[in-house]
Amino acid sequence: MGLISPSAESTIYKVIIYYEGEETAQAMGIWVAENRLLTSESILHWGDQFFIENPETGARYLAEIQSSSESLVLLFAQGLPSSNAPTLSHEPPQSNSHAHFPSIDSDHVNVLLSHQYLSPTSLIYRFSIDVDSYMIGSPLLNRCDQLISVISGELDSMGNLTGFSESYSLLTSFLQLNGISLATAPTPCPTVATQLSQAESLSTSLQQDLDSLKSQLTELEDSSTAAINQTAEQLEIIGRQKDSLATQIAEADSMLAIQDSVLIESEQLQSQRDSLVLLDSLARRQLSAQEENNRRQIFLIGGISFLLILLAVFFLFLFWRRKQAAEEELLDKDDELRKAEGVIEQKSATFSDILLHGHGPNGSEIRLKIKGDVLAQNDEGVIIGRSSAHSDCVIAEGSVSRQHARITLTGSTLMIEDLNSLNGIMLNGEKLVPGKTYSLSQGSMIVLGDVTLSIKILG
């Protein structure tokens, strides 16, 4: 045992012992019920007044002796903060088995238990190790941090304080006699060999999962690289087409300039026509004999001018249509370019991974991990449900629908949607309306049927 488990450590309080108004010693105790602390009977020999101290806050609570036996004492302190009650071992420990007991002021102590019969009804667990007074009252735990007994102490022939504890059966009898019911472990604590075997199996399984995830990541990176390269080629083609269209537009502008020149020439021809009309009028006055001939010349010149004007207008219209078509085609290409750039942006989008951690109706742990990059690059999001054929993340619980919920990413905000599930979804205590999306944040609590999960955004 390398560390004290959080559940065991959170149940420990200091016991401050006074004699005639002065502090004489310190011991420990373990929280077992509301306002009640279990400790060793040894404290009764060290003082006449007792306080329970919260080691985290330093607050002290005056304690009274509610009940005692030859080696155990139950203290009562009004207002003592509630804690996590320890779990009782499934069965008494075997002789020469390993145990340990935690201490607030020092590291935990590993011991080897040996059974000793004091009488037909009295059995103690003895271990040859010197203890300090502040270790007295600490809970004696097996390898699985399950409660076996409470540490007591006695002076040996050399005057040293050595440790021992009452048997498991006397501990449970004392608790039952005082109306305290602690949860009992459903199965015996596995042996070291069993734990090692389970750890090796878990390590192998985790390594296989890691290898699978690495393979999937490699495939995803290869496909993303190919898609990016293909899109880059498409962008290059579109760029060349855009340059070609720009050239065509320049040519159209040049033709429009020519058209303007034709219009100027047409205006000049009109001016010449007016001059000819004036000359014709003068010629009528001066040369009446040539009037008919001059009229024919005027009509001929007028027809030619009219044809030139019509041709100029036609070319002007033709050039305008070509320029308009070229501009529309350029706009279409610009739209395709923006769409391609959007595809590249989506393919390269990233987001932190999301961990959904919680428990099912029977208390079983449930952990779901959603790859943030996959969620950011997938408009359809990730579906959570009971069916492995219809869902991306599977929760094998009967209260969860085949397709229960969808998680998507809008910008940088996580969203959740109820896919018309049978048992619905609760988000932070609020029931969701099916088909409507709701935002998620760090620490959000969601309930899918009988499954409770919390949201944690990694990274």
Short mmCIF file of C-alpha atoms in Angstrom, two decimals:
data_model
loop_
_atom_site.label_atom_id
_atom_site.label_comp_id
_atom_site.label_asym_id
_atom_site.label_seq_id
_atom_site.Cartn_x
_atom_site.Cartn_y
_atom_site.Cartn_z
CA MET A 1 0.00 0.00 0.00
CA GLY A 2 1.72 3.15 -1.16
CA LEU A 3 -0.90 5.76 -0.28
CA ILE A 4 -3.85 6.24 2.06
CA SER A 5 -7.06 6.00 0.09
CA PRO A 6 -9.14 9.23 0.04
CA SER A 7 -12.12 7.42 1.61
CA ALA A 8 -10.04 6.19 4.57
CA GLU A 9 -8.18 9.45 5.09
CA SER A 10 -11.33 11.61 5.07
CA THR A 11 -12.82 9.66 8.02
CA ILE A 12 -9.95 10.34 10.45
CA TYR A 13 -10.12 13.02 13.17
CA LYS A 14 -7.76 13.98 15.98
CA VAL A 15 -8.75 13.28 19.59
CA ILE A 16 -7.24 15.92 21.97
CA ILE A 17 -6.99 14.61 25.55
CA TYR A 18 -6.98 16.91 28.61
CA TYR A 19 -6.35 16.10 32.25
CA GLU A 20 -7.35 18.67 34.88
CA GLY A 21 -7.58 21.40 32.25
CA GLU A 22 -4.22 20.74 30.54
CA GLU A 23 -3.58 18.92 27.28
CA THR A 24 -1.80 15.64 27.97
CA ALA A 25 -1.90 13.62 24.75
CA GLN A 26 -3.32 13.27 21.26
CA ALA A 27 -4.87 10.22 19.62
CA MET A 28 -7.04 9.53 16.61
CA GLY A 29 -10.56 8.33 15.86
CA ILE A 30 -12.63 7.25 12.87
CA TRP A 31 -16.02 8.72 11.91
CA VAL A 32 -18.69 5.97 11.94
CA ALA A 33 -22.03 7.82 12.23
CA GLU A 34 -23.51 11.29 12.65
CA ASN A 35 -21.77 13.11 15.53
CA ARG A 36 -20.03 9.85 16.60
CA LEU A 37 -16.35 8.87 16.51
CA LEU A 38 -14.87 5.40 17.22
CA THR A 39 -11.49 5.27 19.01
CA SER A 40 -9.42 3.20 21.44
CA GLU A 41 -10.30 2.67 25.10
CA SER A 42 -6.70 3.69 25.92
CA ILE A 43 -7.64 7.39 25.84
CA LEU A 44 -9.70 6.93 29.04
CA HIS A 45 -6.45 6.27 30.97
CA TRP A 46 -4.81 9.50 29.74
CA GLY A 47 -7.30 12.20 30.71
CA ASP A 48 -10.74 13.27 31.89
CA GLN A 49 -11.85 15.59 29.07
CA PHE A 50 -11.81 15.00 25.30
CA PHE A 51 -12.07 17.18 22.20
CA ILE A 52 -12.42 16.08 18.55
CA GLU A 53 -10.38 18.22 16.12
CA ASN A 54 -10.95 18.52 12.38
CA PRO A 55 -7.37 18.28 10.96
CA GLU A 56 -8.32 20.32 7.88
CA THR A 57 -9.91 23.33 9.62
CA GLY A 58 -8.53 23.04 13.17
CA ALA A 59 -12.05 23.35 14.62
CA ARG A 60 -12.58 21.48 17.94
CA TYR A 61 -15.76 19.85 19.28
CA LEU A 62 -16.33 18.87 22.92
CA ALA A 63 -16.86 15.09 23.08
CA GLU A 64 -18.74 12.89 25.53
CA ILE A 65 -18.28 9.16 26.10
CA GLN A 66 -21.38 7.47 24.69
CA SER A 67 -20.28 3.86 25.12
CA SER A 68 -17.11 1.85 25.86
CA SER A 69 -15.80 -1.74 26.06
CA GLU A 70 -12.50 -3.27 27.15
CA SER A 71 -10.69 -1.76 24.12
CA LEU A 72 -13.19 0.46 22.19
CA VAL A 73 -14.83 3.82 22.96
CA LEU A 74 -17.63 5.61 21.10
CA LEU A 75 -17.42 9.43 21.47
CA PHE A 76 -20.34 11.80 20.80
CA ALA A 77 -19.72 15.41 19.67
CA GLN A 78 -22.63 17.69 18.73
CA GLY A 79 -22.07 19.42 15.37
CA LEU A 80 -19.22 17.17 14.24
CA PRO A 81 -19.02 17.50 10.41
CA SER A 82 -20.28 14.49 8.51
CA SER A 83 -17.74 12.36 6.65
CA ASN A 84 -17.54 9.13 4.66
CA ALA A 85 -18.14 6.09 6.83
CA PRO A 86 -15.55 3.30 6.34
CA THR A 87 -16.41 -0.01 4.68
CA LEU A 88 -16.17 -3.16 6.86
CA SER A 89 -14.08 -6.06 5.63
CA HIS A 90 -16.03 -8.97 4.14
CA GLU A 91 -14.41 -11.38 6.63
CA PRO A 92 -11.84 -11.39 9.47
CA PRO A 93 -8.19 -11.37 8.36
CA GLN A 94 -6.12 -14.53 8.33
CA SER A 95 -3.17 -15.02 10.65
CA ASN A 96 0.09 -13.49 9.31
CA SER A 97 -1.85 -11.33 6.86
CA HIS A 98 -0.77 -7.81 5.93
CA ALA A 99 -2.60 -4.72 7.17
CA HIS A 100 -1.90 -1.02 7.66
CA PHE A 101 -3.20 1.95 9.56
CA PRO A 102 -3.12 5.61 8.44
CA SER A 103 -2.05 8.56 10.57
CA ILE A 104 -2.74 12.25 10.18
CA ASP A 105 0.72 13.41 11.34
CA SER A 106 2.82 10.73 9.59
CA ASP A 107 2.83 8.24 6.74
CA HIS A 108 0.75 5.09 7.03
CA VAL A 109 2.27 2.11 8.85
CA ASN A 110 2.38 -1.42 7.38
CA VAL A 111 2.10 -4.30 9.87
CA LEU A 112 1.95 -8.12 9.84
CA LEU A 113 -0.94 -9.42 11.95
CA SER A 114 -0.66 -12.37 14.33
CA HIS A 115 -3.69 -13.69 16.24
CA GLN A 116 -3.52 -14.15 19.99
CA TYR A 117 -6.20 -15.71 22.19
CA LEU A 118 -6.56 -14.10 25.58
CA SER A 119 -9.67 -16.05 26.52
CA PRO A 120 -12.33 -18.16 24.77
CA THR A 121 -14.19 -14.93 23.95
CA SER A 122 -11.25 -12.57 23.46
CA LEU A 123 -9.06 -12.50 20.36
CA ILE A 124 -6.64 -9.69 19.50
CA TYR A 125 -4.48 -8.85 16.49
CA ARG A 126 -0.93 -8.24 17.69
CA PHE A 127 2.00 -6.80 15.78
CA SER A 128 5.50 -6.17 17.07
CA ILE A 129 5.98 -2.48 16.33
CA ASP A 130 6.39 0.55 18.52
CA VAL A 131 3.61 3.13 18.16
CA ASP A 132 3.25 6.74 19.25
CA SER A 133 0.28 7.92 21.25
CA TYR A 134 -1.10 9.92 18.33
CA MET A 135 -1.43 6.64 16.36
CA ILE A 136 -3.78 5.16 18.97
CA GLY A 137 -7.39 5.08 17.75
CA SER A 138 -6.38 4.90 14.06
CA PRO A 139 -8.46 2.45 11.94
CA LEU A 140 -6.71 -0.86 11.12
CA LEU A 141 -7.28 -1.55 7.39
CA ASN A 142 -6.65 -4.49 5.05
CA ARG A 143 -5.07 -4.15 1.59
CA CYS A 144 -8.40 -2.97 0.15
CA ASP A 145 -8.69 -0.14 2.76
CA GLN A 146 -11.56 -2.02 4.49
CA LEU A 147 -11.97 -1.66 8.26
CA ILE A 148 -10.74 -4.60 10.41
CA SER A 149 -10.41 -3.02 13.87
CA VAL A 150 -9.07 0.02 15.77
CA ILE A 151 -5.45 0.42 17.00
CA SER A 152 -4.84 0.23 20.76
CA GLY A 153 -1.56 0.32 22.68
CA GLU A 154 0.06 -1.17 25.77
CA LEU A 155 3.39 -0.78 27.53
CA ASP A 156 5.81 -3.71 27.16
CA SER A 157 8.38 -4.81 29.73
CA MET A 158 10.82 -2.16 28.44
CA GLY A 159 8.29 0.64 28.86
CA ASN A 160 7.71 1.00 25.11
CA LEU A 161 4.20 1.52 23.70
CA THR A 162 3.41 -1.41 21.37
CA GLY A 163 0.38 -1.81 19.15
CA PHE A 164 -2.49 -4.32 19.08
CA SER A 165 -6.21 -4.27 18.29
CA GLU A 166 -9.41 -6.11 19.10
CA SER A 167 -10.68 -8.82 16.76
CA TYR A 168 -13.02 -8.17 13.86
CA SER A 169 -15.91 -9.95 15.58
CA LEU A 170 -15.68 -7.83 18.75
CA LEU A 171 -15.53 -4.66 16.62
CA THR A 172 -18.71 -5.57 14.70
CA SER A 173 -20.47 -6.62 17.92
CA PHE A 174 -19.61 -3.29 19.57
CA LEU A 175 -20.94 -1.32 16.58
CA GLN A 176 -24.17 -3.35 16.42
CA LEU A 177 -24.68 -2.95 20.16
CA ASN A 178 -24.57 0.85 19.67
CA GLY A 179 -26.93 0.81 16.68
CA ILE A 180 -24.25 1.66 14.08
CA SER A 181 -24.53 -0.14 10.75
CA LEU A 182 -21.55 0.19 8.42
CA ALA A 183 -21.54 -1.05 4.84
CA THR A 184 -19.80 -4.41 4.46
CA ALA A 185 -17.66 -5.28 1.44
CA PRO A 186 -19.64 -7.68 -0.82
CA THR A 187 -16.63 -9.92 -1.50
CA PRO A 188 -13.36 -10.77 0.28
CA CYS A 189 -10.35 -8.57 -0.40
CA PRO A 190 -8.41 -10.32 -3.20
CA THR A 191 -4.98 -11.72 -2.54
CA VAL A 192 -1.82 -9.99 -3.75
CA ALA A 193 -1.49 -12.61 -6.50
CA THR A 194 -5.09 -11.97 -7.61
CA GLN A 195 -4.56 -8.20 -7.58
CA LEU A 196 -1.37 -8.58 -9.62
CA SER A 197 -3.17 -10.82 -12.11
CA GLN A 198 -6.05 -8.32 -12.39
CA ALA A 199 -3.56 -5.47 -12.83
CA GLU A 200 -1.72 -7.40 -15.56
CA SER A 201 -5.02 -8.14 -17.35
CA LEU A 202 -6.05 -4.49 -17.07
CA SER A 203 -2.63 -3.37 -18.32
CA THR A 204 -2.87 -5.72 -21.32
CA SER A 205 -6.39 -4.49 -22.12
CA LEU A 206 -5.33 -0.85 -21.80
CA GLN A 207 -2.30 -1.47 -24.05
CA GLN A 208 -4.56 -3.07 -26.66
CA ASP A 209 -6.94 -0.11 -26.46
CA LEU A 210 -3.96 2.27 -26.77
CA ASP A 211 -2.63 0.43 -29.83
CA SER A 212 -6.11 0.52 -31.40
CA LEU A 213 -6.44 4.26 -30.74
CA LYS A 214 -2.97 4.89 -32.19
CA SER A 215 -3.95 2.94 -35.34
CA GLN A 216 -7.20 4.90 -35.67
CA LEU A 217 -5.32 8.19 -35.16
CA THR A 218 -2.80 7.25 -37.87
CA GLU A 219 -5.62 6.40 -40.29
CA LEU A 220 -7.39 9.66 -39.48
CA GLU A 221 -4.20 11.67 -40.00
CA ASP A 222 -3.54 9.93 -43.35
CA SER A 223 -7.11 10.56 -44.57
CA SER A 224 -6.98 14.20 -43.38
CA THR A 225 -3.64 14.75 -45.16
CA ALA A 226 -5.01 13.25 -48.39
CA ALA A 227 -8.15 15.41 -48.17
CA ILE A 228 -6.09 18.55 -47.56
CA ASN A 229 -3.78 17.76 -50.49
CA GLN A 230 -6.77 17.12 -52.77
CA THR A 231 -8.42 20.36 -51.69
CA ALA A 232 -5.16 22.27 -52.26
CA GLU A 233 -5.03 20.92 -55.83
CA GLN A 234 -8.64 22.01 -56.37
CA LEU A 235 -7.78 25.48 -55.03
CA GLU A 236 -4.84 25.69 -57.44
CA ILE A 237 -7.12 24.77 -60.39
CA ILE A 238 -9.69 27.34 -59.28
CA GLY A 239 -6.90 29.95 -58.99
CA ARG A 240 -5.82 29.28 -62.57
CA GLN A 241 -9.43 29.55 -63.73
CA LYS A 242 -9.76 32.82 -61.87
CA ASP A 243 -6.65 34.18 -63.62
CA SER A 244 -8.10 33.08 -66.99
CA LEU A 245 -11.38 34.85 -66.25
CA ALA A 246 -9.48 37.98 -65.25
CA THR A 247 -7.70 37.87 -68.64
CA GLN A 248 -11.06 37.50 -70.43
CA ILE A 249 -12.46 40.45 -68.51
CA ALA A 250 -9.43 42.53 -69.52
CA GLU A 251 -10.04 41.55 -73.16
CA ALA A 252 -13.72 42.47 -72.78
CA ASP A 253 -12.72 45.88 -71.39
CA SER A 254 -10.44 46.34 -74.40
CA MET A 255 -13.31 45.49 -76.75
CA LEU A 256 -15.54 47.95 -74.92
CA ALA A 257 -12.91 50.60 -75.50
CA ILE A 258 -13.00 49.73 -79.22
CA GLN A 259 -16.78 49.99 -79.06
CA ASP A 260 -16.48 53.47 -77.54
CA SER A 261 -14.23 54.38 -80.45
CA VAL A 262 -16.85 53.09 -82.92
CA LEU A 263 -19.49 55.21 -81.19
CA ILE A 264 -17.28 58.26 -81.54
CA GLU A 265 -16.86 57.50 -85.22
CA SER A 266 -20.63 57.10 -85.49
CA GLU A 267 -21.12 60.53 -83.96
CA GLN A 268 -18.62 61.93 -86.43
CA LEU A 269 -20.55 60.29 -89.28
CA GLN A 270 -23.73 61.85 -87.98
CA SER A 271 -22.02 65.20 -87.99
CA GLN A 272 -20.90 64.59 -91.55
CA ARG A 273 -24.49 63.69 -92.47
CA ASP A 274 -25.70 66.99 -91.10
CA SER A 275 -23.04 68.74 -93.13
CA LEU A 276 -24.15 66.87 -96.25
CA VAL A 277 -27.76 67.86 -95.62
CA LEU A 278 -26.66 71.49 -95.40
CA LEU A 279 -24.62 71.14 -98.55
CA ASP A 280 -27.61 69.51 -100.24
CA SER A 281 -29.79 72.43 -99.32
CA LEU A 282 -27.24 74.84 -100.77
CA ALA A 283 -26.84 72.68 -103.83
CA ARG A 284 -30.60 72.76 -104.45
CA ARG A 285 -30.48 76.50 -104.50
CA GLN A 286 -27.41 76.68 -106.67
CA LEU A 287 -27.80 73.65 -108.91
CA SER A 288 -31.44 72.78 -109.39
CA ALA A 289 -30.50 70.51 -112.21
CA GLN A 290 -28.49 68.31 -109.88
CA GLU A 291 -31.16 68.18 -107.12
CA GLU A 292 -32.27 64.63 -107.79
CA ASN A 293 -28.74 63.33 -108.01
CA ASN A 294 -27.74 65.03 -104.75
CA ARG A 295 -30.84 63.61 -102.98
CA ARG A 296 -29.83 60.09 -103.97
CA GLN A 297 -26.33 60.67 -102.60
CA ILE A 298 -27.77 61.98 -99.34
CA PHE A 299 -30.10 58.95 -98.96
CA LEU A 300 -27.18 56.58 -99.67
CA ILE A 301 -24.92 58.22 -97.10
CA GLY A 302 -27.79 58.24 -94.54
CA GLY A 303 -28.37 54.50 -95.02
CA ILE A 304 -24.72 53.74 -94.58
CA SER A 305 -24.61 55.84 -91.39
CA PHE A 306 -27.69 54.07 -90.02
CA LEU A 307 -26.14 50.66 -90.70
CA LEU A 308 -22.94 51.72 -88.96
CA ILE A 309 -24.94 52.88 -85.93
CA LEU A 310 -26.84 49.57 -85.80
CA LEU A 311 -23.57 47.64 -86.00
CA ALA A 312 -22.09 49.77 -83.21
CA VAL A 313 -25.11 49.17 -80.96
CA PHE A 314 -24.99 45.41 -81.69
CA PHE A 315 -21.32 45.13 -80.81
CA LEU A 316 -21.90 47.20 -77.67
CA PHE A 317 -24.69 44.85 -76.56
CA LEU A 318 -22.59 41.76 -77.42
CA PHE A 319 -19.59 43.02 -75.45
CA TRP A 320 -21.80 43.94 -72.46
CA ARG A 321 -23.32 40.44 -72.40
CA ARG A 322 -19.89 38.80 -72.52
CA LYS A 323 -18.65 40.97 -69.65
CA GLN A 324 -21.75 40.18 -67.56
CA ALA A 325 -21.34 36.43 -68.20
CA ALA A 326 -17.65 36.63 -67.27
CA GLU A 327 -18.48 38.46 -64.02
CA GLU A 328 -21.15 35.87 -63.11
CA GLU A 329 -18.70 33.03 -63.81
CA LEU A 330 -16.08 34.76 -61.64
CA LEU A 331 -18.62 35.08 -58.79
CA ASP A 332 -19.41 31.35 -59.12
CA LYS A 333 -15.70 30.51 -58.93
CA ASP A 334 -15.33 32.76 -55.88
CA ASP A 335 -18.22 30.87 -54.19
CA GLU A 336 -16.49 27.55 -54.99
CA LEU A 337 -13.25 28.92 -53.56
CA ARG A 338 -14.97 29.99 -50.33
CA LYS A 339 -16.65 26.58 -50.03
CA ALA A 340 -13.31 24.82 -50.56
CA GLU A 341 -11.69 27.05 -47.95
CA GLY A 342 -14.56 26.17 -45.55
CA VAL A 343 -13.93 22.46 -46.19
CA ILE A 344 -10.21 22.90 -45.41
CA GLU A 345 -11.04 24.84 -42.25
CA GLN A 346 -13.46 22.11 -41.10
CA LYS A 347 -10.97 19.31 -41.93
CA SER A 348 -8.29 21.03 -39.84
CA ALA A 349 -10.60 22.08 -36.96
CA THR A 350 -9.56 20.95 -33.47
CA PHE A 351 -11.15 20.81 -30.00
CA SER A 352 -10.26 19.37 -26.60
CA ASP A 353 -11.31 15.79 -25.81
CA ILE A 354 -14.46 15.37 -23.66
CA LEU A 355 -14.77 12.87 -20.79
CA LEU A 356 -18.22 11.72 -19.62
CA HIS A 357 -17.79 10.07 -16.23
CA GLY A 358 -20.46 8.73 -13.91
CA HIS A 359 -22.35 5.64 -12.80
CA GLY A 360 -25.26 3.41 -13.73
CA PRO A 361 -28.29 2.41 -11.64
CA ASN A 362 -26.33 -0.36 -9.88
CA GLY A 363 -23.40 1.94 -9.03
CA SER A 364 -21.17 0.64 -11.83
CA GLU A 365 -18.67 3.15 -13.14
CA ILE A 366 -19.24 4.52 -16.66
CA ARG A 367 -16.55 6.40 -18.61
CA LEU A 368 -17.07 7.70 -22.14
CA LYS A 369 -14.38 9.63 -24.01
CA ILE A 370 -15.21 11.67 -27.10
CA LYS A 371 -12.36 12.77 -29.37
CA GLY A 372 -12.57 16.55 -29.64
CA ASP A 373 -11.01 16.68 -33.14
CA VAL A 374 -13.54 14.16 -34.47
CA LEU A 375 -16.39 16.19 -32.95
CA ALA A 376 -15.03 19.46 -34.40
CA GLN A 377 -14.71 17.96 -37.91
CA ASN A 378 -18.12 16.24 -37.96
CA ASP A 379 -21.24 18.36 -38.46
CA GLU A 380 -23.46 15.40 -37.47
CA GLY A 381 -21.89 15.25 -33.98
CA VAL A 382 -21.61 12.13 -31.77
CA ILE A 383 -24.62 9.94 -30.86
CA ILE A 384 -24.87 8.30 -27.43
CA GLY A 385 -27.16 5.29 -27.00
CA ARG A 386 -27.62 1.64 -26.09
CA SER A 387 -27.25 0.25 -29.64
CA SER A 388 -23.71 -0.25 -30.92
CA ALA A 389 -25.11 -0.35 -34.49
CA HIS A 390 -26.79 3.07 -34.25
CA SER A 391 -24.59 4.97 -31.74
CA ASP A 392 -21.02 6.28 -31.62
CA CYS A 393 -20.73 5.95 -27.81
CA VAL A 394 -22.50 2.94 -26.27
CA ILE A 395 -24.00 2.72 -22.75
CA ALA A 396 -25.27 -0.84 -22.15
CA GLU A 397 -28.14 0.09 -19.78
CA GLY A 398 -31.80 -0.81 -20.32
CA SER A 399 -33.00 2.71 -19.40
CA VAL A 400 -30.94 4.20 -22.26
CA SER A 401 -32.58 4.31 -25.70
CA ARG A 402 -30.87 2.92 -28.80
CA GLN A 403 -30.21 6.50 -29.90
CA HIS A 404 -30.62 8.61 -26.78
CA ALA A 405 -28.65 11.85 -27.19
CA ARG A 406 -26.54 13.75 -29.71
CA ILE A 407 -23.54 15.92 -28.75
CA THR A 408 -22.38 18.50 -31.30
CA LEU A 409 -19.96 21.44 -31.43
CA THR A 410 -21.24 24.88 -32.45
CA GLY A 411 -18.28 27.23 -32.73
CA SER A 412 -16.50 26.53 -29.42
CA THR A 413 -19.68 25.55 -27.51
CA LEU A 414 -20.71 21.97 -26.74
CA MET A 415 -24.42 21.27 -27.37
CA ILE A 416 -26.66 18.33 -26.41
CA GLU A 417 -29.96 17.23 -27.99
CA ASP A 418 -32.55 14.68 -26.84
CA LEU A 419 -33.20 12.32 -29.81
CA ASN A 420 -36.80 11.68 -28.68
CA SER A 421 -35.57 9.11 -26.12
CA LEU A 422 -38.02 7.05 -24.05
CA ASN A 423 -36.78 8.12 -20.60
CA GLY A 424 -35.59 11.61 -21.56
CA ILE A 425 -32.56 13.67 -20.48
CA MET A 426 -32.00 15.85 -17.40
CA LEU A 427 -29.37 18.61 -17.63
CA ASN A 428 -28.36 20.07 -14.25
CA GLY A 429 -31.81 19.09 -12.91
CA GLU A 430 -33.78 20.44 -15.91
CA LYS A 431 -35.63 18.11 -18.30
CA LEU A 432 -34.72 18.73 -21.94
CA VAL A 433 -37.24 19.21 -24.76
CA PRO A 434 -36.65 16.59 -27.53
CA GLY A 435 -35.24 18.03 -30.76
CA LYS A 436 -33.99 21.21 -29.06
CA THR A 437 -30.26 21.80 -28.41
CA TYR A 438 -28.84 22.94 -25.05
CA SER A 439 -25.33 24.15 -24.22
CA LEU A 440 -22.93 22.12 -22.05
CA SER A 441 -20.07 23.45 -19.94
CA GLN A 442 -17.32 22.15 -17.70
CA GLY A 443 -18.90 20.14 -14.83
CA SER A 444 -22.41 19.92 -16.35
CA MET A 445 -24.41 16.96 -14.98
CA ILE A 446 -26.60 14.97 -17.40
CA VAL A 447 -28.92 12.07 -16.62
CA LEU A 448 -29.77 9.60 -19.42
CA GLY A 449 -32.50 7.32 -18.07
CA ASP A 450 -30.91 5.87 -14.88
CA VAL A 451 -27.33 6.81 -15.88
CA THR A 452 -25.74 9.92 -14.36
CA LEU A 453 -22.72 11.49 -16.09
CA SER A 454 -20.62 14.62 -15.53
CA ILE A 455 -18.96 16.58 -18.35
CA LYS A 456 -15.23 17.22 -18.21
CA ILE A 457 -13.44 19.05 -21.04
CA LEU A 458 -9.85 17.82 -21.11
CA GLY A 459 -6.81 19.88 -22.00
#
